[in-house]
XYZ file of C-alpha atoms in Angstrom:
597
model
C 0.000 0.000 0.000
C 1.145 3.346 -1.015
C 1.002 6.168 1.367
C -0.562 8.642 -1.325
C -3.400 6.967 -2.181
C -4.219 7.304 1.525
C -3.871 10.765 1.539
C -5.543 11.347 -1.730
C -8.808 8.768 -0.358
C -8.729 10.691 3.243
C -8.799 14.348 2.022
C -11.640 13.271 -0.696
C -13.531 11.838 2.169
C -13.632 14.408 4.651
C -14.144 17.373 2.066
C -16.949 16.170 0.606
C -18.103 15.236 3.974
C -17.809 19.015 4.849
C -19.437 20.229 1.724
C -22.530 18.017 2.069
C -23.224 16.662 5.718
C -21.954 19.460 7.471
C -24.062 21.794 5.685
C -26.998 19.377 6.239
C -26.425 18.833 9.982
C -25.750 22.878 10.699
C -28.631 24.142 7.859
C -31.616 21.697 8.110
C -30.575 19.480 11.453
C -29.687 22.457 13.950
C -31.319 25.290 11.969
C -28.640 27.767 12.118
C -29.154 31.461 11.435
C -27.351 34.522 11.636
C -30.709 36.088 13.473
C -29.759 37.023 17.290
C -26.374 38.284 18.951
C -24.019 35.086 19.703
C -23.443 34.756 23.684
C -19.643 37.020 22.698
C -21.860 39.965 21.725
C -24.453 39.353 24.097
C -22.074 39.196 27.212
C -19.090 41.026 26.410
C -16.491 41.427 29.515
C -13.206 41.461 27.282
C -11.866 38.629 29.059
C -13.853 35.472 28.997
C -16.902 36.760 26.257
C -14.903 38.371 23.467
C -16.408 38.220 19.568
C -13.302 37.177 17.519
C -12.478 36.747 13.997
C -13.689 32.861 13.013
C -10.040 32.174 11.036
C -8.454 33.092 14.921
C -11.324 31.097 16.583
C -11.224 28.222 14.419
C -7.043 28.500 15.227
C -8.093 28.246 18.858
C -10.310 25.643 18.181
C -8.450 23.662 16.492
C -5.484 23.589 18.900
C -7.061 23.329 21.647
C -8.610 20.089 20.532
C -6.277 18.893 18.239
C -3.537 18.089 21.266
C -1.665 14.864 21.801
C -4.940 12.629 20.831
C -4.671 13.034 16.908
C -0.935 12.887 16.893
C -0.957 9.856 19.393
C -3.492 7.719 19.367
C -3.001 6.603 16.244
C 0.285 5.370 16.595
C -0.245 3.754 19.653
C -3.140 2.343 17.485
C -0.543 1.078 14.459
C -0.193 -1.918 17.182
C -2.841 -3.537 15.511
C -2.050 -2.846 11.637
C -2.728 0.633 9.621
C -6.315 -0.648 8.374
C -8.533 -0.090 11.866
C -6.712 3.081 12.679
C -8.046 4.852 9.055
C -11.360 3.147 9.202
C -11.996 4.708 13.027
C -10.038 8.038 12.005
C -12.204 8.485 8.471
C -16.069 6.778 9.635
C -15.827 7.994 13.395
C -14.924 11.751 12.306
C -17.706 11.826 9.922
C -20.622 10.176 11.744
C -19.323 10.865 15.148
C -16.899 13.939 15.985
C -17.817 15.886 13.841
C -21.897 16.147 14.488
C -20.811 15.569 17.948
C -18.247 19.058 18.182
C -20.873 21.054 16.459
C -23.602 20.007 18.509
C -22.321 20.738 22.199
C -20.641 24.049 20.354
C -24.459 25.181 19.865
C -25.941 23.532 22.730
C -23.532 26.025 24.914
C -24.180 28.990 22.710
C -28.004 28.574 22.966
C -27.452 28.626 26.959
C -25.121 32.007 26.997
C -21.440 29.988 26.951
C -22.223 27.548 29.672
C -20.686 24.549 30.408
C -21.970 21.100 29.377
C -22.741 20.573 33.282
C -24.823 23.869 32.938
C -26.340 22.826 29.700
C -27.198 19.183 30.829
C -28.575 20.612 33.984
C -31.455 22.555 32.272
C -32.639 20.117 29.859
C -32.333 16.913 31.842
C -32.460 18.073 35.650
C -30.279 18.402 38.352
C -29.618 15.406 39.142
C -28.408 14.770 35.407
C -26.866 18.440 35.537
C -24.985 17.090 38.714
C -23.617 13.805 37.349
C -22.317 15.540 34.247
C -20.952 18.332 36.312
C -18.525 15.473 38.257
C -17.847 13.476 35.253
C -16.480 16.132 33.434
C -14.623 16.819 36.673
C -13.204 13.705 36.796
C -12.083 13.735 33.241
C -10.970 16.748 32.399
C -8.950 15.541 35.483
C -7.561 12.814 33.565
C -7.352 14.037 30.538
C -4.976 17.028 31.642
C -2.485 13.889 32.961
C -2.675 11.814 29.843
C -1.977 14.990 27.504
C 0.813 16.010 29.912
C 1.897 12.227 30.235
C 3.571 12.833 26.626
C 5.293 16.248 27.196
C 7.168 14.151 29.616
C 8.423 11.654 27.036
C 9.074 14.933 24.765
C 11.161 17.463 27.008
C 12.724 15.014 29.114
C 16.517 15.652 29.016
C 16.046 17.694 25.811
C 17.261 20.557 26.558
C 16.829 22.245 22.974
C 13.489 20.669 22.813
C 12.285 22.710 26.004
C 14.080 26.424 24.907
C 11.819 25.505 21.731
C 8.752 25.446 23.601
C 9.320 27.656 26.138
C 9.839 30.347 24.111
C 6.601 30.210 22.462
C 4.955 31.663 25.506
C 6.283 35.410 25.667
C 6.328 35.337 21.794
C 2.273 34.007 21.924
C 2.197 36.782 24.475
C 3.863 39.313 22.656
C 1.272 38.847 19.364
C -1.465 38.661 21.844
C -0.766 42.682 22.849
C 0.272 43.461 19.590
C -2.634 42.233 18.241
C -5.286 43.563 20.388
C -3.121 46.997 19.826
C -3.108 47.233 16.361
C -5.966 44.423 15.109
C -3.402 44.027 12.346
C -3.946 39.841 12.477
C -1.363 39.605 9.032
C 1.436 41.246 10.390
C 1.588 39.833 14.190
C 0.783 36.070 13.079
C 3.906 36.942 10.307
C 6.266 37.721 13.347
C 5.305 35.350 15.887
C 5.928 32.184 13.651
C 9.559 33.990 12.300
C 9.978 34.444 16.041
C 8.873 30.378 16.666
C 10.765 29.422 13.607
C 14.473 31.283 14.980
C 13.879 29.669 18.260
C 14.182 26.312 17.058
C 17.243 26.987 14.637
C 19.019 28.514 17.657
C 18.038 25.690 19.928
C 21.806 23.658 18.944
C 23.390 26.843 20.079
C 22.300 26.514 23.877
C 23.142 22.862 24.039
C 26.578 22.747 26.449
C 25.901 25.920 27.918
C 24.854 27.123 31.276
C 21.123 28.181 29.941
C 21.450 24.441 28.193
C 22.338 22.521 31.816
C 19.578 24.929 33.303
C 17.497 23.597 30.762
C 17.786 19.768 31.243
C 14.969 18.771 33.300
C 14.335 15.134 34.224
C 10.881 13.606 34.182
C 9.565 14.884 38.328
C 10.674 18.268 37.318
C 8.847 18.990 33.985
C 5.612 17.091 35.683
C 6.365 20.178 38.760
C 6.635 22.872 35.668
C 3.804 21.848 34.164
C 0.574 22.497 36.042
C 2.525 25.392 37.659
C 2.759 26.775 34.175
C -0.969 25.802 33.344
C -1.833 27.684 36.350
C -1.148 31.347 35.084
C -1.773 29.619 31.465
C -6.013 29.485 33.390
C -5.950 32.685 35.153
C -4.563 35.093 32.694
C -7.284 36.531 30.293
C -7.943 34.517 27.455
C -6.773 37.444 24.572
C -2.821 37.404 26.549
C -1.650 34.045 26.120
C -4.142 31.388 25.036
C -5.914 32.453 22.197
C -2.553 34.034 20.143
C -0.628 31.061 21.457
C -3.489 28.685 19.646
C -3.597 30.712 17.111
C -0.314 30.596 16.165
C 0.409 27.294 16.795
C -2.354 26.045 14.342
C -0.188 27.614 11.791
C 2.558 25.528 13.209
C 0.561 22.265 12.772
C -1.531 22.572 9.837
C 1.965 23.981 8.255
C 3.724 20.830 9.112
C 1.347 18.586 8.494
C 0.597 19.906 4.918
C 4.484 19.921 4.122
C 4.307 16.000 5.208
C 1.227 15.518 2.837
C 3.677 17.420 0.196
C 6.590 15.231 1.514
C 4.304 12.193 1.059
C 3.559 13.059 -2.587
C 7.359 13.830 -3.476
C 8.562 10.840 -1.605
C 5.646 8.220 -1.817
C 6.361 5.645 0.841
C 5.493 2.209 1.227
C 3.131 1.550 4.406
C 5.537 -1.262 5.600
C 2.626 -2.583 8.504
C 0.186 -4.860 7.467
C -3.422 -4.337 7.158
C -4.053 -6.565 10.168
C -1.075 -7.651 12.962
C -1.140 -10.696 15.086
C -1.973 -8.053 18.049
C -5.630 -7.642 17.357
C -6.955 -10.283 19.307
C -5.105 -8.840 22.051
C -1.627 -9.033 24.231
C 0.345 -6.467 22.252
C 3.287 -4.600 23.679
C 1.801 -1.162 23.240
C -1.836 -1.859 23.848
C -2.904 -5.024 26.002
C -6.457 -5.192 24.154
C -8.212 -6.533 21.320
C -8.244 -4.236 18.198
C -12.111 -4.010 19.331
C -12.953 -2.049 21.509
C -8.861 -0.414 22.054
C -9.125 0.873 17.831
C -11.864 3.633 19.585
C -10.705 3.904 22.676
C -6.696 4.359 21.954
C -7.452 6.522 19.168
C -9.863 9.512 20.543
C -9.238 12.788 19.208
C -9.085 12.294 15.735
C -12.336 10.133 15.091
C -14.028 11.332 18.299
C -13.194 12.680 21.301
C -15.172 14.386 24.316
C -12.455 16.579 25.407
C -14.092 18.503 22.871
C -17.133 18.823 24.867
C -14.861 20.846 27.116
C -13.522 23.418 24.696
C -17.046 23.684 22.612
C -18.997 24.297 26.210
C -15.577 26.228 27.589
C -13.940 28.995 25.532
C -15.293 28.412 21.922
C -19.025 29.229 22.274
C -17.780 32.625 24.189
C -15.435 34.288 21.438
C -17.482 32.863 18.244
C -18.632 35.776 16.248
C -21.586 34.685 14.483
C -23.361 31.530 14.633
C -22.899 30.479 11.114
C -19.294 30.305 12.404
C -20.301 27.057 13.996
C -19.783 25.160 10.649
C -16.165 25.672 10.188
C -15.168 26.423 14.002
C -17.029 23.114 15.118
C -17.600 20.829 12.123
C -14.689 21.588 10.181
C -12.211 21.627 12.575
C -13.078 18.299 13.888
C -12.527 17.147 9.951
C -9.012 18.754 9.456
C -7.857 17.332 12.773
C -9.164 13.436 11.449
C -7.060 14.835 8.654
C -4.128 15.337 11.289
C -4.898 11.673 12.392
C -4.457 9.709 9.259
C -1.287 11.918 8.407
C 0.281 10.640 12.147
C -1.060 6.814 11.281
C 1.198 7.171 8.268
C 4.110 8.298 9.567
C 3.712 5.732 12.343
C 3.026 2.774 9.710
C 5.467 3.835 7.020
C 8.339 3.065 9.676
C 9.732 -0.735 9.937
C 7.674 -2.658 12.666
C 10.370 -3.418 13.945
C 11.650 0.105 14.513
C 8.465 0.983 15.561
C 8.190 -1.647 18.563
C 11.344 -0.560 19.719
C 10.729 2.655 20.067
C 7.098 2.090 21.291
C 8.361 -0.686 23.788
C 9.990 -1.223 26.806
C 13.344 -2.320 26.243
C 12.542 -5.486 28.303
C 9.311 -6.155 26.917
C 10.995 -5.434 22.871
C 13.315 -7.954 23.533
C 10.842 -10.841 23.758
C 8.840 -9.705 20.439
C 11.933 -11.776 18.405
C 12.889 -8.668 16.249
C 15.588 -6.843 15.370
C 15.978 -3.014 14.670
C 16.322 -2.406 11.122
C 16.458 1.222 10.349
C 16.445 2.664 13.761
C 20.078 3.000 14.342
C 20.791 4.919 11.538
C 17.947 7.116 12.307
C 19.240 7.689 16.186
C 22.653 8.692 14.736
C 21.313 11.199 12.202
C 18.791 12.741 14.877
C 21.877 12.666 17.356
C 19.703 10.606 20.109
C 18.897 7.638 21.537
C 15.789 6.478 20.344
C 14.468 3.011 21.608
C 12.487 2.626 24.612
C 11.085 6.611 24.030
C 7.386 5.369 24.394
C 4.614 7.694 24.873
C 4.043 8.211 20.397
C 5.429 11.829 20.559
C 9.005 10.393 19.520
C 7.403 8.050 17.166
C 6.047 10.764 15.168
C 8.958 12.478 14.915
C 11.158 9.684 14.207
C 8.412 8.536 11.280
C 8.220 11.904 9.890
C 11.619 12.747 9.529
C 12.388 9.276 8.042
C 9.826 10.203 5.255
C 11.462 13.383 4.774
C 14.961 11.700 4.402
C 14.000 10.183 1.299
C 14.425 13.969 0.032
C 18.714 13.862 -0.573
C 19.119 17.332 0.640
C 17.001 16.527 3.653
C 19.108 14.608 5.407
C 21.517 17.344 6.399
C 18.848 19.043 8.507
C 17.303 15.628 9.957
C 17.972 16.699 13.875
C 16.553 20.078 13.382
C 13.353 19.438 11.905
C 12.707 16.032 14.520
C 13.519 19.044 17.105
C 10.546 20.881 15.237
C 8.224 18.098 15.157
C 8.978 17.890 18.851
C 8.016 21.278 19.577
C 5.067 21.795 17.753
C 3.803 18.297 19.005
C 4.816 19.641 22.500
C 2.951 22.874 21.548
C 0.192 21.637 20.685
C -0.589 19.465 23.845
C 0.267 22.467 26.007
C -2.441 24.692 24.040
C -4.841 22.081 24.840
C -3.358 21.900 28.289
C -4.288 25.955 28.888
C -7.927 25.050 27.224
C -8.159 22.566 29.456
C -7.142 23.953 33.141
C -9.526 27.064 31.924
C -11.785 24.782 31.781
C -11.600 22.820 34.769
C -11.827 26.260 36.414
C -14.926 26.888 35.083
C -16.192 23.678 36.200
C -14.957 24.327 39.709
C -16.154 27.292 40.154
C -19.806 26.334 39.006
C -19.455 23.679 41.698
C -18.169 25.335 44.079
C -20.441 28.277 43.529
C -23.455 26.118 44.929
C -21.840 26.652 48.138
C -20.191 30.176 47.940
C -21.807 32.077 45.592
C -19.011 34.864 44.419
C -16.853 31.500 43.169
C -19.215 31.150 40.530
C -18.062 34.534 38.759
C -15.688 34.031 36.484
C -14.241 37.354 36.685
C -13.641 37.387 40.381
C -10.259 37.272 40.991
C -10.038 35.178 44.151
C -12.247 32.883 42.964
C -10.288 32.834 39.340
C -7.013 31.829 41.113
C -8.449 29.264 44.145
C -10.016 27.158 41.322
C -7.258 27.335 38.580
C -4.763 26.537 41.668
C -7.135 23.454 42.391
C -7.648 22.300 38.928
C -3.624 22.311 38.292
C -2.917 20.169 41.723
C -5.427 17.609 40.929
C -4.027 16.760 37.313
C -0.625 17.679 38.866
C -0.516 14.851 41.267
C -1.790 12.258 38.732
C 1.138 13.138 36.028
C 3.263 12.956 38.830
C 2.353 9.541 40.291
C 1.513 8.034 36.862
C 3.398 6.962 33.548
C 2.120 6.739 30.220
C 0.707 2.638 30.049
C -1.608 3.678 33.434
C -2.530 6.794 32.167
C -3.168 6.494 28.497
C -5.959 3.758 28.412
C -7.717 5.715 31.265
C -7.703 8.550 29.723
C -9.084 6.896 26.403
C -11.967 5.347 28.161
C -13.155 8.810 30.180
C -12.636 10.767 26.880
C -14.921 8.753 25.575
C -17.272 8.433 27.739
C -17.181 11.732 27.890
C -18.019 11.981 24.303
C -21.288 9.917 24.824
C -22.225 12.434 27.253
C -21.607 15.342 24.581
C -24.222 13.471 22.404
C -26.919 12.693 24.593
C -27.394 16.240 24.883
C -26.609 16.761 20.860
C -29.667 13.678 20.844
C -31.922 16.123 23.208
C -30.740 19.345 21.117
C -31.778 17.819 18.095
C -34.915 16.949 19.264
C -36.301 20.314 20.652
C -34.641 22.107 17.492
C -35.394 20.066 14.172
C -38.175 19.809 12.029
C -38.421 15.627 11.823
C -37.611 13.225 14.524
C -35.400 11.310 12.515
C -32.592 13.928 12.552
C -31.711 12.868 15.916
C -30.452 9.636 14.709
C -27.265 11.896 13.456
C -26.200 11.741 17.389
C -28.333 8.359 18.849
C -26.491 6.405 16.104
C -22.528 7.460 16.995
C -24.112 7.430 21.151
C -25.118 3.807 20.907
C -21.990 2.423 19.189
C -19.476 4.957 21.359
C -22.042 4.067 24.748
C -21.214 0.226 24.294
C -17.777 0.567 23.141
C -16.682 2.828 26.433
C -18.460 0.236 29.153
C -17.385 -2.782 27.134
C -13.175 -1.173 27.164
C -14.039 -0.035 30.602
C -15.310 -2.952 32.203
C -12.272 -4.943 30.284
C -10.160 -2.787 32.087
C -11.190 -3.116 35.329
C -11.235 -6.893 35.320
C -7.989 -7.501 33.456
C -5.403 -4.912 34.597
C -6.259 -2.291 37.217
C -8.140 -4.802 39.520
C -5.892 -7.929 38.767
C -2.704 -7.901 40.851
C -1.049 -10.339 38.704
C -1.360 -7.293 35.705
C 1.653 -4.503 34.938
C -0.800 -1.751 35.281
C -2.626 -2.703 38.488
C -3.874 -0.290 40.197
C -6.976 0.075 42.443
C -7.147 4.037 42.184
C -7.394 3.796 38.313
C -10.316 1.097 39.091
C -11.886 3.025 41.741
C -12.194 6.114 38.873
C -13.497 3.912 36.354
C -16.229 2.333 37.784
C -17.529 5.633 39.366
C -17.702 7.042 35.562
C -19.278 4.404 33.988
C -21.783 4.938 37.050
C -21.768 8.594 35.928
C -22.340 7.720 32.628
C -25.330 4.743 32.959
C -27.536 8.067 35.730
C -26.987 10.284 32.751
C -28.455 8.275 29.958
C -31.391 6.595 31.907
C -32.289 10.413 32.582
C -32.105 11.463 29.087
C -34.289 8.510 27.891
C -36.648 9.859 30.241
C -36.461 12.943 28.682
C -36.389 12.200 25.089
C -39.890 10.102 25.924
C -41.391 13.490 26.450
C -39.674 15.178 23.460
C -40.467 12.246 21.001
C -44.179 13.025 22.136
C -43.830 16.980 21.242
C -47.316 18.637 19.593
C -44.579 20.041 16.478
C -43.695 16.265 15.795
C -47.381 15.223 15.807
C -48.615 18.411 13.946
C -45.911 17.800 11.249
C -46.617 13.786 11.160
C -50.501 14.408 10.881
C -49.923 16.828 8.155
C -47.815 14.678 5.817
């Protein structure tokens, strides 16, 4: 199988899926009009609620979501062969992520910005309203850890790697002021990459210095930096540092990953894994599942993902200008980072499997697989580092895509600096959705926690602002800094996802008060029921044959004790919405419309 007829098949797929069922879900499903004020205009504060140009939304968007899950997923995923990964990335994007982004997106606009908690909470109850509320608590949680998990992995001793990414926050916050000074978008986004791109070329420079030995943090420290540096990243208003620092780096990302489809065309290579490995029925070195239901779970953003639930009910729904905007900001942006997905699978699959495993594995656990390293030294020497046993994907990506590149004779020469690039903008990317994230874990916080003391639920009180965006970084803090990426990883798949299932039982009970036929709402029930079953089936699999079983590597009763209380979560959410959509099914418009025809 050749990579470009992949990439050809993919893009074909997802823009005609744009240009058809994304104007049918928006248009005739939703209704969308551009006839009242979006919640920005409405409730405009200049901090949280500020009406901003869609390109510069749809760059927030789309780095906020499109964080380690897309880049990682699927080539943890490649375990199991290239053809379940694409299938997942390509059918699950279409029918599921992307109805299911643009859904919450306007289910939080319709309720002034709110949260999904806050959204749930008025059309199913409070006691619905509640068990979304701590679910998306609990994930967000564990999301934060699994995206951070792969930083680690990233940064780790990698000194020019970390000036890289460090960098990127005064420059982000430079274009932020200079943008909200002049409102000359061109000019500041034309800086702040030049300014992104010299940072990486001087990164070699600082290596065997005193700034380079100040640099060179090992794994406890950079899980320290992190949340300390998500903190401010959460209280700091959202024009300073998050939105120009999402902004920008979606130029970063959708620039590399177009010169890899370019690199792809020039170079064509071979997909060297099989359709299918002998790892599907389960007992793989990267993933311990079967390729059913691990495909969905391991890869999340990508295909689907309810971490998007948290930036469409979070951030998005406050800055989006108009609500046409929802198409490309929600729908589209879920489609370019599938896009992202199937690019990643390829550079994961177009390795050797044997290089791949050892990178991927555990030197102990490569050395029983029977193989031997074919490419991977030569690699390591040209990238000037040691490459096997770097698990986590964020190496593997780098490592795949540079090897593609080196089929390009004057690449070669540049080979460590552009890995070093692929590092940073991976690392980039994760820590945009990082800030998203905390922000959004603040929000949830403080809507909690303003059931009890009522100033906490203002968003722009400042006490309040830093107490919950403290909390919110200690509580994802302590898991990165307890965990490692095998415990973590398959967690976080499973609460994503449940997440997501949560996302589209209120897209089912949108769909139902808004559109014109009952059928529509089959565009969410049918990616629920499949993603409902999936998530309790890899859940419940989970529980049984690694966190609660002693005898397993990644026992551990905490991780248990978590999933069992969402699945809980989850099962109290949808009996209420049943409940719910009995009464909607029932409505006098459906009858009227029915009796009519």
């Amino acid at each position: 199988m050749n990579a470009i007829t992949i990439v050809i098949g993919s893009i074909c797929v997802l823009m005609i899926s744009y240009r058809l069922y994304g104007i049918f879900f928006t248009k005739k499903v939703l209704k969308i009009k551009d006839d009242t004020p979006t919640p920005a205009h409405a409730m405009e504060d200049g901090k949280d609620y500020v009406p901003t140009n869609k390109w510069v939304t749809f760059g927030h968007h789309f780095a906020a979501i499109a964080a380690a899950g897309p880049l990682v997923g699927p080539i943890l995923a490649a375990q199991f062969g290239y053809l379940p990964g694409l299938l997942w990335l390509l059918i699950g994007a279409v029918i599921g992520g992307a109805v299911h982004d643009a859904v919450v997106l306007f289910a939080s606009m319709r309720h002034g910005g709110k949260s999904l908690s806050e959204v749930m909470k008025k059309e199913l109850g409070p006691i619905a309203g509640f068990c979304t509320g701590l679910a998306m608590l609990f994930i967000i949680t564990i999301t934060m850890a699994g995206l951070s998990m792969v930083v680690l992995g990233a940064l780790e001793r990698n000194p020019w790697g970390t000036f890289a990414v460090g960098i990127t926050i005064p420059i982000a916050m430079l274009v932020g002021i200079a943008y909200r000074k002049t409102g000359n978008l061109i000019v500041t986004s034309t800086v702040g990459f030049i300014l992104l791109m010299i940072g990486v070329f001087i990164g070699p420079m600082i290596q065997g210095t005193a700034l380079g030995d100040f640099l060179t943090f090992d794994r406890d420290t950079l899980a320290i930096i992190l949340p300390i540096y998500a903190f401010f990243a959460a209280a700091l208003p959202v024009w300073l540092l998050l939105a120009p620092r999402d902004y920008l780096s979606s130029f970063m990302k959708i620039g590399v990953f177009i010169a890899l489809i370019i690199g792809v065309f020039f170079v064509n290579p071979i997909i060297q894994f099989p359709p299918l490995t002998e790892f599907i029925h389960g007992g793989g070195p990267v993933i311990a599942g079967p390729v059913w239901p691990f495909v969905s779970i391991t890869i999340a953003c990508g295909a689907i993902s309810g971490f998007h639930a948290f930036v469409g009910s979070g951030t998005t729904p406050k800055m989006i200008d108009r609500w046409e905007d929802i198409r490309i900001v929600g729908f589209g942006a879920m489609l370019v980072e599938s896009l992202v997905g199937v690019m990643a699978l390829i550079a994961a699959t177009a390795l050797h499997p044997a290089d791949y495993f050892a990178i991927n594995s555990a030197p102990a656990v490569f050395a029983t697989l029977g193989m031997e390293p074919v490419h991977l030294h030569a690699l390591a020497e040209s990238i000037g580092m040691d490459l096997e046993g770097r698990t986590g994907g964020a190496v593997t990506l780098a490592v795949g895509m540079t090897d593609i590149f080196t089929g390009i004779p004057w690449f070669a020469e540049l080979s460590s600096y552009f890995y070093q690039f692929v590092i940073m903008f991976e690392a980039v990317f994760i820590l945009t959705a990082i800030d998203a994230g905390t922000r959004v874990a603040r929000y949830l916080i403080q809507d909690f926690g303003g059931n009890v003391y009522k100033p906490l639920k203002r968003t722009n009180w400042l006490p309040g602002t830093i107490f919950a965006s403290a909390l919110a970084c200690f509580m994802w803090g302590y898991l990165l800094y307890s965990g490692d990426i095998s415990s973590i990883w398959v967690l976080f798949g499973v609460s994503n996802q449940l997440m997501a299932t949560i996302g589209l039982v209120c897209g089912v009970t949108m769909v139902l008060k808004v559109a014109d036929k009952r059928i529509y709402a089959l565009t969410c029930f049918i990616p629920l029921a499949y993603l409902y079953v999936t998530v309790n089936v890899a859940g419940l699999w989970m529980i049984k044959n690694v966190y609660w079983n002693s005898a397993a590597a990644g026992y551990n009763m905490l991780n248990g004790v978590l999933s069992v209380i969402m699945l809980i979560l989850g099962f109290i959410i949808v009996i209420a919405a049943f409940k719910k959509w009995a009464e909607l099914w029932k409505s006098p418009r459906f009858v009227l419309s029915q009796t009519a025809s």
